Short mmCIF file of C-alpha atoms in Angstrom, two decimals:
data_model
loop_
_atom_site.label_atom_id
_atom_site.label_comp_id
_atom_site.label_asym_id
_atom_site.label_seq_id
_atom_site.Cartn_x
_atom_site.Cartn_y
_atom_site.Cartn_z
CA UNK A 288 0.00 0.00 0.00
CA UNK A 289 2.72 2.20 0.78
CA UNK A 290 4.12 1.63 -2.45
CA UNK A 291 1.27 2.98 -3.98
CA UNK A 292 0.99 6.21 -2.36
CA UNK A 293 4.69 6.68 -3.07
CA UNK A 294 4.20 6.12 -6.64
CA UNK A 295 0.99 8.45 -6.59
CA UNK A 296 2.58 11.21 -4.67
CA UNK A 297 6.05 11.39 -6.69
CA UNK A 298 4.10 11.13 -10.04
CA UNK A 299 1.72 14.31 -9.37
CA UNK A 300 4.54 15.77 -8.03
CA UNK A 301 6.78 14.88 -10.75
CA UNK A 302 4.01 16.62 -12.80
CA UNK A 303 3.85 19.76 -11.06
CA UNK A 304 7.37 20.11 -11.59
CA UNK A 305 7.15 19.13 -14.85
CA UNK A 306 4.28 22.06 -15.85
CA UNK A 307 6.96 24.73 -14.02
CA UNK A 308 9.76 23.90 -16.14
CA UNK A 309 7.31 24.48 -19.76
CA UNK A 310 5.65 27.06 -17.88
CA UNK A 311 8.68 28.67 -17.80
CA UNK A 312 9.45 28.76 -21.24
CA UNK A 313 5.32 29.76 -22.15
CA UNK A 314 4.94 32.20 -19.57
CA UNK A 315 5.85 36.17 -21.33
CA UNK A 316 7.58 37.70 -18.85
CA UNK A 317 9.24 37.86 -15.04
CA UNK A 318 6.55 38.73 -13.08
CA UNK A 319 4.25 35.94 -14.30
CA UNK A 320 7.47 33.14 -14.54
CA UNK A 321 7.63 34.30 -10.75
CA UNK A 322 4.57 33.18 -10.20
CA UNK A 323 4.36 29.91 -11.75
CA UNK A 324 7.40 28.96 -10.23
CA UNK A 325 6.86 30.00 -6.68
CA UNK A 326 3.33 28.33 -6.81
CA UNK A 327 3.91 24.93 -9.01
CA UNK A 328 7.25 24.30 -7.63
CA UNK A 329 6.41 24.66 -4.01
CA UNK A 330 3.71 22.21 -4.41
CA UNK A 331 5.74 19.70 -6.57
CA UNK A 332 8.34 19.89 -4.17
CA UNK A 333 6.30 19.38 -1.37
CA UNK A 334 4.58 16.09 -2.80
CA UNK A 335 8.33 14.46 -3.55
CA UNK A 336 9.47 15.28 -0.67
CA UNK A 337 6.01 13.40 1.40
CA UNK A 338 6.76 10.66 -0.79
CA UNK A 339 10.22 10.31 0.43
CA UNK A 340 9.03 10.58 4.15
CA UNK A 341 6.49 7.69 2.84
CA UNK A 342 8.75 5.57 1.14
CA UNK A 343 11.64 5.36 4.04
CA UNK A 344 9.34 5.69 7.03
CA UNK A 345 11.84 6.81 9.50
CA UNK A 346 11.85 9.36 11.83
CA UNK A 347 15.25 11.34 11.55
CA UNK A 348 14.12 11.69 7.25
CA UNK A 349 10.24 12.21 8.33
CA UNK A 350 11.13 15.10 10.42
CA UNK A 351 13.67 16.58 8.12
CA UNK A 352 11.04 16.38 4.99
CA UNK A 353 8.54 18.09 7.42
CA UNK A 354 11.16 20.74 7.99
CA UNK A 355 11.89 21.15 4.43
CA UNK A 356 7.95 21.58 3.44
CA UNK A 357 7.76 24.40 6.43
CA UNK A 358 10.78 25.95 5.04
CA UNK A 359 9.74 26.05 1.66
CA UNK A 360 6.34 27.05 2.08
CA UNK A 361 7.32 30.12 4.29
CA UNK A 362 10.38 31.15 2.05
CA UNK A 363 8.77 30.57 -1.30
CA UNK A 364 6.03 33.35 -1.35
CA UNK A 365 8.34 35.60 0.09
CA UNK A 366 11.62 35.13 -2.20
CA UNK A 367 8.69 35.52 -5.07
CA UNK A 368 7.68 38.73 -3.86
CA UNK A 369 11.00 39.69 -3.13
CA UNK A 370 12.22 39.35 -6.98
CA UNK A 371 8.80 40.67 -8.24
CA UNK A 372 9.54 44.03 -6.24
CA UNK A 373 12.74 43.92 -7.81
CA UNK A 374 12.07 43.27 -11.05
CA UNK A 375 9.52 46.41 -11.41
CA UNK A 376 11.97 48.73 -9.36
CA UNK A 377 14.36 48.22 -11.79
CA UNK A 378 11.93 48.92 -14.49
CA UNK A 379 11.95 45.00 -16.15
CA UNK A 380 9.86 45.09 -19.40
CA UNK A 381 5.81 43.63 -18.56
CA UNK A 382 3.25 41.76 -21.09
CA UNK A 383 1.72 44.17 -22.73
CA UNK A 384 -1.21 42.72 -21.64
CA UNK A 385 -1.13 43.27 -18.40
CA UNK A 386 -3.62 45.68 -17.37
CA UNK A 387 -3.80 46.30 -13.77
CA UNK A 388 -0.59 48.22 -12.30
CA UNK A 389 -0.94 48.37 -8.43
CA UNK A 390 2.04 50.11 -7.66
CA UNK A 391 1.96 52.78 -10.38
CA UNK A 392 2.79 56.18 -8.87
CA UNK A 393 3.21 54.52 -5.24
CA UNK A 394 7.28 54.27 -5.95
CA UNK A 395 9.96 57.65 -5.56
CA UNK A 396 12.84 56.96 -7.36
CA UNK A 397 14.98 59.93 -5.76
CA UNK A 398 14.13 58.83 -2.25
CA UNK A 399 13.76 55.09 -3.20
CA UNK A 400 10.77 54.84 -1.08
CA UNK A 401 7.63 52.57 -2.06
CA UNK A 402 4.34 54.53 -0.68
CA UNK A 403 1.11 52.32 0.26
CA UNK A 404 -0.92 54.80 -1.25
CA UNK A 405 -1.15 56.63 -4.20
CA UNK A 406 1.51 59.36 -4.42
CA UNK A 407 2.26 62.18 -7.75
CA UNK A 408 5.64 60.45 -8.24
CA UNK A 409 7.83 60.52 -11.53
CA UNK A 410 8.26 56.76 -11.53
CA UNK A 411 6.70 55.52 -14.53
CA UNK A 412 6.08 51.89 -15.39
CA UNK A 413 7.95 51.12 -18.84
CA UNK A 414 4.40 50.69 -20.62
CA UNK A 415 1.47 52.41 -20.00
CA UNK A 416 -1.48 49.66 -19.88
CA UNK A 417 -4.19 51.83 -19.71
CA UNK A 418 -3.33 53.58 -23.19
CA UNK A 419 -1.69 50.34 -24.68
CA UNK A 420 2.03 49.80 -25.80
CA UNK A 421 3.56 53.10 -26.74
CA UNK A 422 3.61 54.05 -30.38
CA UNK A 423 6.53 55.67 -31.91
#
């Protein structure tokens, strides 16, 4: 029985894995290659590693697979925001069909200070979504 669950675990998770690494190469830009990966990853990660607690059934690699999952579920999320914030501080090209900018006008490059609300600041996202890609 065990056997089974193993197999069924590592497979899906195999899977999820799997659908990151083409999502990767589908996906347009950063922001949403960030997001696959932080969110397919983490769970395809997760399921190999339950399998492995599964499939040796002791409890020095049981409680090291359980700290793993913690770690990476905590860490994940964050390290995605993280390079998200990054990426549009630093001005990295979006899919031009993106259409909802939440953090337009909330950033001041001078003081390099991200406001929670809406602020007249002279950041401007590299394409302005409600007007469509820039013409030249």
């Amino acid at each position: 029985m065990n056997e089974l669950i193993v197999m069924i675990l590592s497979t899906i998770g195999s899977i999820f894995v799997l659908s990151t690494s083409v999502a990767m190469f589908r996906k347009r830009d950063v922001y949403l290659r960030i997001n696959v990966t932080t969110k397919t990853a983490t769970l395809g990660l997760g399921l190999l590693l339950a399998s492995a607690a599964i499939f040796f059934q002791e409890y020095s690699v049981t409680t090291r697979v359980l700290v793993t999952i913690i770690f990476v579920i905590l860490t994940a999320p964050i390290g995605g925001h993280m390079l998200a914030r990054a990426a549009y501080l630093n001005k990295i090209k979006k899919w031009e069909g993106m259409k909802i900018d939440d953090l337009a006008g909330q950033y001041d490059p001078k003081r390099k200070v991200l406001y929670s609300e809406k602020k007249n600041t002279s950041f401007e996202p590299p394409v302005d979504y409600d007007k469509g890609p820039k013409k030249t």
